[in-house]
XYZ file of C-alpha atoms in Angstrom:
190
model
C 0.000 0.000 0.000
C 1.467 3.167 -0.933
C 1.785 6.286 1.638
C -0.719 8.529 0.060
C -3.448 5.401 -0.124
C -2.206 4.695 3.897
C -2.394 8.494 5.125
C -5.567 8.990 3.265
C -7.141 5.296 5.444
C -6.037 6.645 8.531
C -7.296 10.425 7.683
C -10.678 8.600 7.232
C -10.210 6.643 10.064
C -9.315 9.253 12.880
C -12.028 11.142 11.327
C -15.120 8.301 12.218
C -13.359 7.759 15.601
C -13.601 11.369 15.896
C -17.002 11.282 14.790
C -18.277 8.529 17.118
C -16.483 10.203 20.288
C -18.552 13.802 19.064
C -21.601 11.297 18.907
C -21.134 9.708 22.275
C -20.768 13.176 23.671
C -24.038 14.202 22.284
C -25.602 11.561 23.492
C -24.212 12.170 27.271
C -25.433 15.630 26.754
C -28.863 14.295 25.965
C -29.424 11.932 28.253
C -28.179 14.732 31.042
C -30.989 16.953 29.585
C -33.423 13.768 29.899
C -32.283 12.765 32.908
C -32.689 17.119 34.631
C -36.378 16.620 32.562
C -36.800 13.411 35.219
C -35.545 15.039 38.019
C -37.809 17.987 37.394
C -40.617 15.552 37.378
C -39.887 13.788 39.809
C -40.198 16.987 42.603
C -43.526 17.431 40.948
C -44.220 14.013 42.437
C -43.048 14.644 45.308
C -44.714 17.557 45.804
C -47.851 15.731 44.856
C -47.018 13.276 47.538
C -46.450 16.232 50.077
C -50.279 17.526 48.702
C -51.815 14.089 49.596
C -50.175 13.566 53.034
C -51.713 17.206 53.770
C -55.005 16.451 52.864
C -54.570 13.128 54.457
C -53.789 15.005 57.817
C -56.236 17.554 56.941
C -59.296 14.481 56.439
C -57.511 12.789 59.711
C -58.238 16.238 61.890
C -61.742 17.143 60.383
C -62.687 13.345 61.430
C -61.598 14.461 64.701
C -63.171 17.200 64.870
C -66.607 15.862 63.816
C -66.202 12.541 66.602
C -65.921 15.774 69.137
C -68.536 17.814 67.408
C -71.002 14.523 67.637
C -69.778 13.693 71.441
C -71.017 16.733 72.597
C -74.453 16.655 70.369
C -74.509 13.258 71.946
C -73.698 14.632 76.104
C -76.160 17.943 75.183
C -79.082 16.269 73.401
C -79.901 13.389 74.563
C -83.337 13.723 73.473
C -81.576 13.952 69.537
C -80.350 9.749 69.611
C -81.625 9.017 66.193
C -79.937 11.699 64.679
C -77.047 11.496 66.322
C -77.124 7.468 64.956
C -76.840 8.420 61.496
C -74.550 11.720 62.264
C -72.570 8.180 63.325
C -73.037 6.463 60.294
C -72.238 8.950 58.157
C -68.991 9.697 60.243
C -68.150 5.539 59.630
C -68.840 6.250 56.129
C -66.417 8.944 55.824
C -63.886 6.970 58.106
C -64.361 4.027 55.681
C -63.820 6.945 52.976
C -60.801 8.415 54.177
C -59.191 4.847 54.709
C -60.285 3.961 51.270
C -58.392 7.699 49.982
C -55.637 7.027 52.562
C -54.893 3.479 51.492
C -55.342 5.234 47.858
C -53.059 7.780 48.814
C -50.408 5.133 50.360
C -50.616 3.088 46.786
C -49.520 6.659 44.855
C -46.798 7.065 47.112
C -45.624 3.965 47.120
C -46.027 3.625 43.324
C -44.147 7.083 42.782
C -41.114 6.365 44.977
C -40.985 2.767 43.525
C -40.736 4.965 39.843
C -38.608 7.152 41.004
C -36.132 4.732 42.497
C -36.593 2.949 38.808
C -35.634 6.022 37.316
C -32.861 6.642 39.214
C -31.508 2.925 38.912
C -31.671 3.299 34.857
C -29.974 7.160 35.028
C -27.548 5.523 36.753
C -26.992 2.284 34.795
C -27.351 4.912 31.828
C -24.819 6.697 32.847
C -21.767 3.999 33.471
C -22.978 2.270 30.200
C -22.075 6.053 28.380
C -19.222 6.001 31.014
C -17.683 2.890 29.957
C -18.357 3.378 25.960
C -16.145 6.960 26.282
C -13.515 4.904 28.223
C -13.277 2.461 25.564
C -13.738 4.835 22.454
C -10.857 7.244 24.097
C -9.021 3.837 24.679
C -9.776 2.960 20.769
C -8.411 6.595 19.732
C -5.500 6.251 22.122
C -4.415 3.086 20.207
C -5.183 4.290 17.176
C -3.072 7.705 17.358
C -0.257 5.246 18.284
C -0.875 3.099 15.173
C -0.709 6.795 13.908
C 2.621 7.416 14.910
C 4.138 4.479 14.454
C 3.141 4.781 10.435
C 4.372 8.622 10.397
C 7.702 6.871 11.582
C 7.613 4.820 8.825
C 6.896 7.583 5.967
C 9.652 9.743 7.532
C 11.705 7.036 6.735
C 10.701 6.026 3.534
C 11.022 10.242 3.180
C 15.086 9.782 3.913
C 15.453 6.682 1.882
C 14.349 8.564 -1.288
C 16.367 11.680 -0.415
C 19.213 9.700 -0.015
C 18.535 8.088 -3.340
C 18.134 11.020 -5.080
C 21.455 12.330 -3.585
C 22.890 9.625 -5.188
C 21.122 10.270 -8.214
C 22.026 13.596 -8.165
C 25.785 12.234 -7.734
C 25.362 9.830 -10.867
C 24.232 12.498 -13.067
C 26.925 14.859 -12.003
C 29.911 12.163 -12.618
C 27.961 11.507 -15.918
C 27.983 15.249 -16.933
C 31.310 15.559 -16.041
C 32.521 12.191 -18.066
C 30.771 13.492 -20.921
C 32.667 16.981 -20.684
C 35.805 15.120 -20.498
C 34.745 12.693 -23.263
C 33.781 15.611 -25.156
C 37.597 17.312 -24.599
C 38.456 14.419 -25.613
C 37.147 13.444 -28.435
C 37.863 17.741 -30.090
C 41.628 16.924 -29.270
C 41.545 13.845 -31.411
């Protein structure tokens, strides 16, 4: 293979290693912007999950509330027992409710920490799989600038072999010149 064919290969090829280290870089980049989109979402879930433990609390301390409002219906009117028996009812029916929302509620939470732990686990496997492709595509362009090197050493030295043989080219033609002046002396003399 001749130098000009061999420079021009590894031209092309330090150009698609360069290309496919620019790629992997984009790709980083991206999956940092996808992965700050997660985050981002992810404190909207959390702040949803803040929401429903307040209105949890919120449901927990108006059922308080009403049990004490209906205790002291119940120690003031006596007279008032069938009202106050479906005042009780309804207050089990909202208990039942706000277990029903709470255990609701728990299910979300649990459901949006179990995605967000997900989501963190694949960022993270993401992430050393990127890692670990730029530590072998640096390693690739490492050996290949080597490979690089050691072919430069070669052309520099094909370089000095055809110097030196046109030196002695140069040489050649000179003694030849100069043996065809002196045959040419020679020859007018005779």
């Amino acid at each position: 293979m001749d130098s000009t064919a061999m420079r021009n290969n590894l031209q092309e090829f330090y150009k698609t290693s360069k290309d496919k280290l620019l790629k992997l870089k984009a790709e980083i980049e991206e999956i940092e912007t996808d992965n700050e989109k997660q985050l981002m979402e992810n404190q909207l879930q959390e702040s949803k999950i803040v929401e429903l433990e307040i209105q949890n609390n919120q449901i927990s301390k108006e059922n308080k509330e009403n049990r004490v409002t209906i205790m002291e219906l119940n120690k003031e009117k006596a007279s008032l027992t069938a009202q106050n028996r479906e005042l009780k009812k309804e207050i089990e029916e909202i208990d039942k409710d706000i277990e029903t929302i709470k255990l609701d509620n728990q299910y979300k939470i649990k459901v949006l920490q179990n995605d967000i732990e997900h989501i963190n686990i694949m960022k993270e496997t993401n992430l050393k799989i990127l890692k670990n492709k730029e530590t072998q595509e640096q390693m690739n362009e490492d050996k290949l600038n080597l490979q690089i090197k050691e072919y430069m050493k070669e052309i520099q030295k094909y370089k000095n072999l055809i110097e030196e043989l046109h030196e002695q080219d140069n040489e050649r033609n000179k003694l030849i010149v100069q043996e065809t002046v002196e045959m040419t002396k020679f020859l007018e003399n005779l």
